[in-house]
mmCIF file of N, CA, C and O in Angstrom:
data_model
loop_
_atom_site.group_PDB
_atom_site.id
_atom_site.type_symbol
_atom_site.label_atom_id
_atom_site.label_comp_id
_atom_site.label_asym_id
_atom_site.label_seq_id
_atom_site.Cartn_x
_atom_site.Cartn_y
_atom_site.Cartn_z
ATOM 1 N N MET I 10 -35.865 -40.155 -30.752
ATOM 2 C CA MET I 10 -36.601 -38.851 -30.374
ATOM 3 C C MET I 10 -35.289 -37.730 -30.952
ATOM 4 O O MET I 10 -34.580 -37.398 -30.377
ATOM 5 N N HIS I 11 -36.225 -36.480 -31.059
ATOM 6 C CA HIS I 11 -35.587 -35.693 -31.602
ATOM 7 C C HIS I 11 -35.841 -34.227 -30.264
ATOM 8 O O HIS I 11 -36.632 -34.308 -29.732
ATOM 9 N N ASP I 12 -35.202 -33.854 -30.185
ATOM 10 C CA ASP I 12 -34.667 -32.455 -29.380
ATOM 11 C C ASP I 12 -35.493 -31.452 -29.809
ATOM 12 O O ASP I 12 -35.173 -31.033 -30.152
ATOM 13 N N THR I 13 -36.536 -31.242 -28.720
ATOM 14 C CA THR I 13 -37.051 -29.417 -29.675
ATOM 15 C C THR I 13 -35.919 -28.404 -29.059
ATOM 16 O O THR I 13 -35.605 -28.626 -27.562
ATOM 17 N N PRO I 14 -35.628 -27.449 -29.735
ATOM 18 C CA PRO I 14 -34.579 -26.392 -29.418
ATOM 19 C C PRO I 14 -35.597 -25.982 -28.711
ATOM 20 O O PRO I 14 -36.772 -25.586 -28.981
ATOM 21 N N THR I 15 -34.895 -25.307 -27.560
ATOM 22 C CA THR I 15 -35.776 -23.958 -26.327
ATOM 23 C C THR I 15 -35.648 -22.758 -27.034
ATOM 24 O O THR I 15 -34.324 -22.473 -27.399
ATOM 25 N N PRO I 16 -36.817 -21.642 -27.293
ATOM 26 C CA PRO I 16 -36.738 -21.090 -27.749
ATOM 27 C C PRO I 16 -35.637 -19.812 -26.915
ATOM 28 O O PRO I 16 -35.785 -19.831 -25.917
ATOM 29 N N SER I 17 -35.008 -19.025 -27.516
ATOM 30 C CA SER I 17 -33.877 -17.964 -26.357
ATOM 31 C C SER I 17 -35.099 -16.880 -26.425
ATOM 32 O O SER I 17 -35.837 -16.410 -26.634
ATOM 33 N N ALA I 18 -34.778 -16.064 -25.278
ATOM 34 C CA ALA I 18 -35.127 -14.739 -24.692
ATOM 35 C C ALA I 18 -35.650 -14.023 -26.303
ATOM 36 O O ALA I 18 -36.884 -13.377 -25.450
ATOM 37 N N ASP I 19 -35.073 -13.396 -26.646
ATOM 38 C CA ASP I 19 -35.352 -12.716 -28.017
ATOM 39 C C ASP I 19 -36.178 -13.147 -29.175
ATOM 40 O O ASP I 19 -35.899 -12.965 -29.863
ATOM 41 N N ALA I 20 -36.633 -14.590 -29.151
ATOM 42 C CA ALA I 20 -37.014 -15.188 -30.246
ATOM 43 C C ALA I 20 -38.468 -14.454 -30.446
ATOM 44 O O ALA I 20 -38.705 -14.343 -29.603
ATOM 45 N N PRO I 21 -38.603 -14.597 -31.835
ATOM 46 C CA PRO I 21 -39.763 -14.152 -31.864
ATOM 47 C C PRO I 21 -41.166 -15.092 -31.497
ATOM 48 O O PRO I 21 -41.023 -15.972 -31.047
ATOM 49 N N THR I 22 -42.479 -14.480 -30.605
ATOM 50 C CA THR I 22 -43.110 -15.378 -30.484
ATOM 51 C C THR I 22 -44.502 -15.718 -31.544
ATOM 52 O O THR I 22 -44.302 -15.007 -32.670
ATOM 53 N N HIS I 23 -45.521 -15.985 -31.255
ATOM 54 C CA HIS I 23 -46.183 -16.354 -32.404
ATOM 55 C C HIS I 23 -46.710 -14.926 -32.293
ATOM 56 O O HIS I 23 -47.491 -14.921 -33.595
ATOM 57 N N ILE I 24 -46.741 -14.620 -31.608
ATOM 58 C CA ILE I 24 -48.034 -13.017 -31.571
ATOM 59 C C ILE I 24 -47.162 -12.555 -32.740
ATOM 60 O O ILE I 24 -47.282 -11.720 -33.551
ATOM 61 N N ASP I 25 -45.738 -12.152 -32.689
ATOM 62 C CA ASP I 25 -44.726 -11.388 -33.279
ATOM 63 C C ASP I 25 -45.269 -12.061 -34.395
ATOM 64 O O ASP I 25 -45.313 -10.836 -35.256
ATOM 65 N N MET I 26 -45.085 -13.181 -34.792
ATOM 66 C CA MET I 26 -45.438 -13.809 -35.735
ATOM 67 C C MET I 26 -46.067 -13.939 -36.624
ATOM 68 O O MET I 26 -46.731 -13.333 -38.147
ATOM 69 N N VAL I 27 -47.560 -13.497 -35.964
ATOM 70 C CA VAL I 27 -48.417 -13.319 -36.860
ATOM 71 C C VAL I 27 -48.782 -11.640 -37.392
ATOM 72 O O VAL I 27 -48.865 -11.340 -38.207
ATOM 73 N N ARG I 28 -47.990 -10.853 -36.223
ATOM 74 C CA ARG I 28 -47.822 -9.697 -36.851
ATOM 75 C C ARG I 28 -47.267 -9.345 -37.841
ATOM 76 O O ARG I 28 -47.742 -8.565 -38.909
ATOM 77 N N CYS I 29 -46.322 -9.749 -37.909
ATOM 78 C CA CYS I 29 -45.274 -9.732 -39.333
ATOM 79 C C CYS I 29 -46.142 -10.206 -40.414
ATOM 80 O O CYS I 29 -45.867 -9.559 -41.513
ATOM 81 N N ALA I 30 -46.710 -11.567 -40.525
ATOM 82 C CA ALA I 30 -47.502 -11.973 -41.884
ATOM 83 C C ALA I 30 -48.349 -10.960 -42.088
ATOM 84 O O ALA I 30 -48.441 -10.440 -42.852
ATOM 85 N N ALA I 31 -48.975 -10.496 -41.111
ATOM 86 C CA ALA I 31 -49.994 -9.599 -41.384
ATOM 87 C C ALA I 31 -50.020 -8.252 -41.832
ATOM 88 O O ALA I 31 -50.341 -8.099 -42.820
ATOM 89 N N ALA I 32 -48.443 -7.860 -41.765
ATOM 90 C CA ALA I 32 -48.252 -6.534 -41.467
ATOM 91 C C ALA I 32 -48.075 -7.070 -43.575
ATOM 92 O O ALA I 32 -47.726 -6.065 -44.553
ATOM 93 N N GLN I 33 -47.031 -7.944 -44.025
ATOM 94 C CA GLN I 33 -46.744 -8.636 -45.013
ATOM 95 C C GLN I 33 -47.800 -8.569 -46.214
ATOM 96 O O GLN I 33 -47.664 -8.085 -47.405
ATOM 97 N N LEU I 34 -48.857 -8.736 -45.705
ATOM 98 C CA LEU I 34 -50.014 -8.994 -46.138
ATOM 99 C C LEU I 34 -51.199 -7.861 -46.267
ATOM 100 O O LEU I 34 -51.900 -7.948 -46.870
ATOM 101 N N ASP I 35 -50.405 -6.923 -45.783
ATOM 102 C CA ASP I 35 -51.628 -5.400 -45.140
ATOM 103 C C ASP I 35 -52.877 -5.619 -44.916
ATOM 104 O O ASP I 35 -53.671 -5.529 -45.258
ATOM 105 N N LEU I 36 -52.477 -6.753 -43.901
ATOM 106 C CA LEU I 36 -53.734 -7.134 -43.270
ATOM 107 C C LEU I 36 -53.796 -6.448 -41.816
ATOM 108 O O LEU I 36 -53.071 -6.014 -41.864
ATOM 109 N N VAL I 37 -55.271 -5.592 -41.214
ATOM 110 C CA VAL I 37 -55.154 -4.979 -40.582
ATOM 111 C C VAL I 37 -56.271 -5.967 -39.378
ATOM 112 O O VAL I 37 -57.338 -6.182 -39.948
ATOM 113 N N LEU I 38 -55.211 -6.745 -38.407
ATOM 114 C CA LEU I 38 -55.955 -7.463 -37.407
ATOM 115 C C LEU I 38 -56.454 -6.671 -36.063
ATOM 116 O O LEU I 38 -55.294 -6.405 -35.509
ATOM 117 N N ALA I 39 -57.259 -7.025 -35.680
ATOM 118 C CA ALA I 39 -57.252 -6.610 -33.972
ATOM 119 C C ALA I 39 -56.794 -7.919 -33.682
ATOM 120 O O ALA I 39 -56.364 -8.861 -33.459
ATOM 121 N N ASP I 40 -56.738 -7.046 -32.239
ATOM 122 C CA ASP I 40 -56.017 -7.473 -31.064
ATOM 123 C C ASP I 40 -56.780 -9.067 -30.383
ATOM 124 O O ASP I 40 -55.980 -10.261 -30.757
ATOM 125 N N ASP I 41 -57.399 -9.769 -30.327
ATOM 126 C CA ASP I 41 -58.156 -10.194 -30.795
ATOM 127 C C ASP I 41 -58.316 -11.627 -32.183
ATOM 128 O O ASP I 41 -57.678 -12.164 -31.390
ATOM 129 N N ALA I 42 -58.235 -10.681 -32.857
ATOM 130 C CA ALA I 42 -57.775 -11.987 -34.250
ATOM 131 C C ALA I 42 -56.375 -12.303 -33.515
ATOM 132 O O ALA I 42 -56.139 -13.253 -34.295
ATOM 133 N N VAL I 43 -55.272 -11.759 -33.854
ATOM 134 C CA VAL I 43 -54.196 -12.019 -33.628
ATOM 135 C C VAL I 43 -53.604 -12.819 -32.324
ATOM 136 O O VAL I 43 -52.899 -14.178 -32.608
ATOM 137 N N GLN I 44 -54.224 -12.217 -30.942
ATOM 138 C CA GLN I 44 -54.627 -13.795 -30.200
ATOM 139 C C GLN I 44 -55.054 -15.282 -30.722
ATOM 140 O O GLN I 44 -54.331 -16.343 -30.169
ATOM 141 N N ARG I 45 -56.080 -14.814 -31.485
ATOM 142 C CA ARG I 45 -56.405 -16.577 -31.841
ATOM 143 C C ARG I 45 -55.609 -17.274 -33.033
ATOM 144 O O ARG I 45 -55.540 -18.377 -32.608
ATOM 145 N N MET I 46 -55.227 -15.665 -33.743
ATOM 146 C CA MET I 46 -53.785 -16.514 -34.583
ATOM 147 C C MET I 46 -53.079 -17.289 -33.977
ATOM 148 O O MET I 46 -52.290 -18.587 -34.990
ATOM 149 N N ALA I 47 -52.852 -16.495 -32.781
ATOM 150 C CA ALA I 47 -51.498 -16.933 -32.605
ATOM 151 C C ALA I 47 -51.839 -18.169 -32.197
ATOM 152 O O ALA I 47 -50.966 -18.941 -31.766
ATOM 153 N N ALA I 48 -52.910 -18.535 -31.342
ATOM 154 C CA ALA I 48 -53.047 -19.594 -30.668
ATOM 155 C C ALA I 48 -53.607 -20.966 -31.424
ATOM 156 O O ALA I 48 -52.677 -22.154 -31.715
ATOM 157 N N GLN I 49 -54.046 -20.165 -32.551
ATOM 158 C CA GLN I 49 -53.959 -21.805 -33.936
ATOM 159 C C GLN I 49 -52.079 -21.977 -34.098
ATOM 160 O O GLN I 49 -51.859 -23.267 -34.537
ATOM 161 N N TRP I 50 -51.786 -20.925 -34.501
ATOM 162 C CA TRP I 50 -50.260 -21.427 -35.013
ATOM 163 C C TRP I 50 -49.856 -22.187 -33.851
ATOM 164 O O TRP I 50 -48.696 -22.920 -34.127
ATOM 165 N N ALA I 51 -49.738 -22.346 -32.577
ATOM 166 C CA ALA I 51 -48.776 -22.705 -31.432
ATOM 167 C C ALA I 51 -49.234 -24.287 -31.728
ATOM 168 O O ALA I 51 -48.642 -25.279 -31.190
ATOM 169 N N ARG I 52 -51.058 -24.526 -31.836
ATOM 170 C CA ARG I 52 -51.652 -25.746 -31.910
ATOM 171 C C ARG I 52 -50.706 -26.557 -32.938
ATOM 172 O O ARG I 52 -50.306 -27.565 -33.382
ATOM 173 N N LEU I 53 -50.716 -25.558 -34.316
ATOM 174 C CA LEU I 53 -50.419 -26.130 -35.763
ATOM 175 C C LEU I 53 -49.095 -26.492 -35.263
ATOM 176 O O LEU I 53 -48.110 -27.531 -35.742
ATOM 177 N N GLN I 54 -48.038 -25.894 -34.279
ATOM 178 C CA GLN I 54 -46.658 -26.521 -34.329
ATOM 179 C C GLN I 54 -46.736 -27.096 -33.525
ATOM 180 O O GLN I 54 -45.217 -28.405 -33.579
ATOM 181 N N ALA I 55 -47.006 -27.332 -32.635
ATOM 182 C CA ALA I 55 -47.064 -29.002 -31.499
ATOM 183 C C ALA I 55 -47.453 -29.945 -31.893
ATOM 184 O O ALA I 55 -47.085 -30.620 -32.040
ATOM 185 N N MET I 56 -48.517 -29.692 -33.236
ATOM 186 C CA MET I 56 -48.826 -31.024 -33.798
ATOM 187 C C MET I 56 -47.573 -31.389 -34.911
ATOM 188 O O MET I 56 -47.238 -32.850 -35.000
ATOM 189 N N ALA I 57 -47.155 -30.116 -35.511
ATOM 190 C CA ALA I 57 -45.641 -30.849 -36.515
ATOM 191 C C ALA I 57 -44.745 -30.858 -35.900
ATOM 192 O O ALA I 57 -43.964 -32.222 -36.454
ATOM 193 N N SER I 58 -44.345 -30.656 -34.262
ATOM 194 C CA SER I 58 -43.436 -31.163 -33.704
ATOM 195 C C SER I 58 -44.160 -32.753 -33.619
ATOM 196 O O SER I 58 -43.013 -33.603 -33.021
ATOM 197 N N MET I 59 -45.022 -33.209 -33.550
ATOM 198 C CA MET I 59 -45.610 -34.404 -32.921
ATOM 199 C C MET I 59 -44.986 -35.254 -33.953
ATOM 200 O O MET I 59 -44.638 -36.643 -33.987
ATOM 201 N N LEU I 60 -45.376 -34.930 -35.409
ATOM 202 C CA LEU I 60 -45.229 -35.305 -36.717
ATOM 203 C C LEU I 60 -43.318 -35.687 -36.748
ATOM 204 O O LEU I 60 -43.456 -36.783 -37.467
ATOM 205 N N THR I 61 -42.720 -35.131 -36.162
ATOM 206 C CA THR I 61 -41.782 -35.251 -36.958
ATOM 207 C C THR I 61 -41.034 -35.962 -35.790
ATOM 208 O O THR I 61 -39.747 -36.267 -36.311
ATOM 209 N N GLU I 62 -41.339 -35.964 -34.893
ATOM 210 C CA GLU I 62 -40.630 -37.178 -34.090
ATOM 211 C C GLU I 62 -41.319 -38.677 -34.269
ATOM 212 O O GLU I 62 -39.866 -39.249 -33.595
ATOM 213 N N GLU I 63 -42.433 -38.829 -34.659
ATOM 214 C CA GLU I 63 -42.560 -39.957 -34.815
ATOM 215 C C GLU I 63 -41.586 -40.430 -36.144
ATOM 216 O O GLU I 63 -41.439 -40.119 -37.137
ATOM 217 N N HIS I 64 -41.462 -42.076 -36.119
ATOM 218 C CA HIS I 64 -40.504 -42.524 -36.806
ATOM 219 C C HIS I 64 -41.209 -43.515 -37.294
ATOM 220 O O HIS I 64 -42.039 -44.118 -37.130
ATOM 221 N N LEU I 65 -41.145 -43.205 -39.293
ATOM 222 C CA LEU I 65 -42.099 -43.834 -40.088
ATOM 223 C C LEU I 65 -41.236 -45.085 -40.990
ATOM 224 O O LEU I 65 -39.888 -44.712 -40.927
ATOM 225 N N GLY I 66 -41.973 -46.666 -40.362
ATOM 226 C CA GLY I 66 -41.036 -46.986 -41.294
ATOM 227 C C GLY I 66 -41.678 -47.572 -43.251
ATOM 228 O O GLY I 66 -42.371 -46.696 -43.049
ATOM 229 N N ILE I 67 -41.057 -48.801 -43.567
ATOM 230 C CA ILE I 67 -41.664 -48.573 -44.761
ATOM 231 C C ILE I 67 -42.760 -49.168 -45.224
ATOM 232 O O ILE I 67 -43.864 -48.684 -45.723
ATOM 233 N N ALA I 68 -43.087 -50.053 -43.593
ATOM 234 C CA ALA I 68 -44.636 -49.983 -43.556
ATOM 235 C C ALA I 68 -45.870 -49.303 -43.815
ATOM 236 O O ALA I 68 -46.890 -49.088 -43.844
ATOM 237 N N ASP I 69 -45.039 -47.961 -43.421
ATOM 238 C CA ASP I 69 -45.753 -46.577 -43.459
ATOM 239 C C ASP I 69 -45.847 -45.759 -44.316
ATOM 240 O O ASP I 69 -46.240 -44.412 -44.325
ATOM 241 N N GLU I 70 -46.159 -46.313 -45.839
ATOM 242 C CA GLU I 70 -45.937 -45.726 -47.162
ATOM 243 C C GLU I 70 -47.828 -45.366 -46.818
ATOM 244 O O GLU I 70 -48.496 -45.990 -46.296
ATOM 245 N N PRO I 71 -48.162 -43.950 -47.531
ATOM 246 C CA PRO I 71 -49.279 -43.315 -47.523
ATOM 247 C C PRO I 71 -50.318 -44.432 -48.394
ATOM 248 O O PRO I 71 -49.768 -45.221 -49.266
ATOM 249 N N ALA I 72 -51.423 -44.107 -48.162
ATOM 250 C CA ALA I 72 -52.229 -44.811 -49.296
ATOM 251 C C ALA I 72 -52.365 -44.611 -50.617
ATOM 252 O O ALA I 72 -51.935 -43.260 -50.845
ATOM 253 N N PRO I 73 -53.005 -45.785 -51.299
ATOM 254 C CA PRO I 73 -52.747 -45.642 -52.865
ATOM 255 C C PRO I 73 -54.159 -44.100 -53.035
ATOM 256 O O PRO I 73 -54.758 -44.188 -52.262
ATOM 257 N N VAL I 74 -53.915 -43.371 -54.133
ATOM 258 C CA VAL I 74 -54.085 -42.689 -54.497
ATOM 259 C C VAL I 74 -55.731 -42.961 -55.393
ATOM 260 O O VAL I 74 -55.790 -43.929 -55.750
ATOM 261 N N PHE I 75 -56.708 -42.169 -54.920
ATOM 262 C CA PHE I 75 -57.937 -42.920 -55.538
ATOM 263 C C PHE I 75 -58.341 -42.501 -56.615
ATOM 264 O O PHE I 75 -58.310 -41.839 -56.463
ATOM 265 N N THR I 76 -58.497 -43.087 -57.206
ATOM 266 C CA THR I 76 -59.179 -42.771 -58.661
ATOM 267 C C THR I 76 -60.376 -43.860 -58.996
ATOM 268 O O THR I 76 -60.505 -45.174 -59.124
ATOM 269 N N PRO I 77 -61.255 -43.323 -59.547
ATOM 270 C CA PRO I 77 -62.322 -43.451 -59.589
ATOM 271 C C PRO I 77 -62.604 -44.584 -60.834
ATOM 272 O O PRO I 77 -61.839 -44.309 -61.538
#
């Protein structure tokens, strides 16, 4: 199992990352939209962390691509 690093006190928050990304894309976001997006990023980060902790074996190959 991988250890999840503990963020430092000066690490950017999800809100900081949303505001930075919005600024890079010249998007004006209301505060409630920033909050919702930060919550979504937190959920995505949690899911990604769970996936990286899962050890996959050779039997866990993806299903073949459907070709009609």
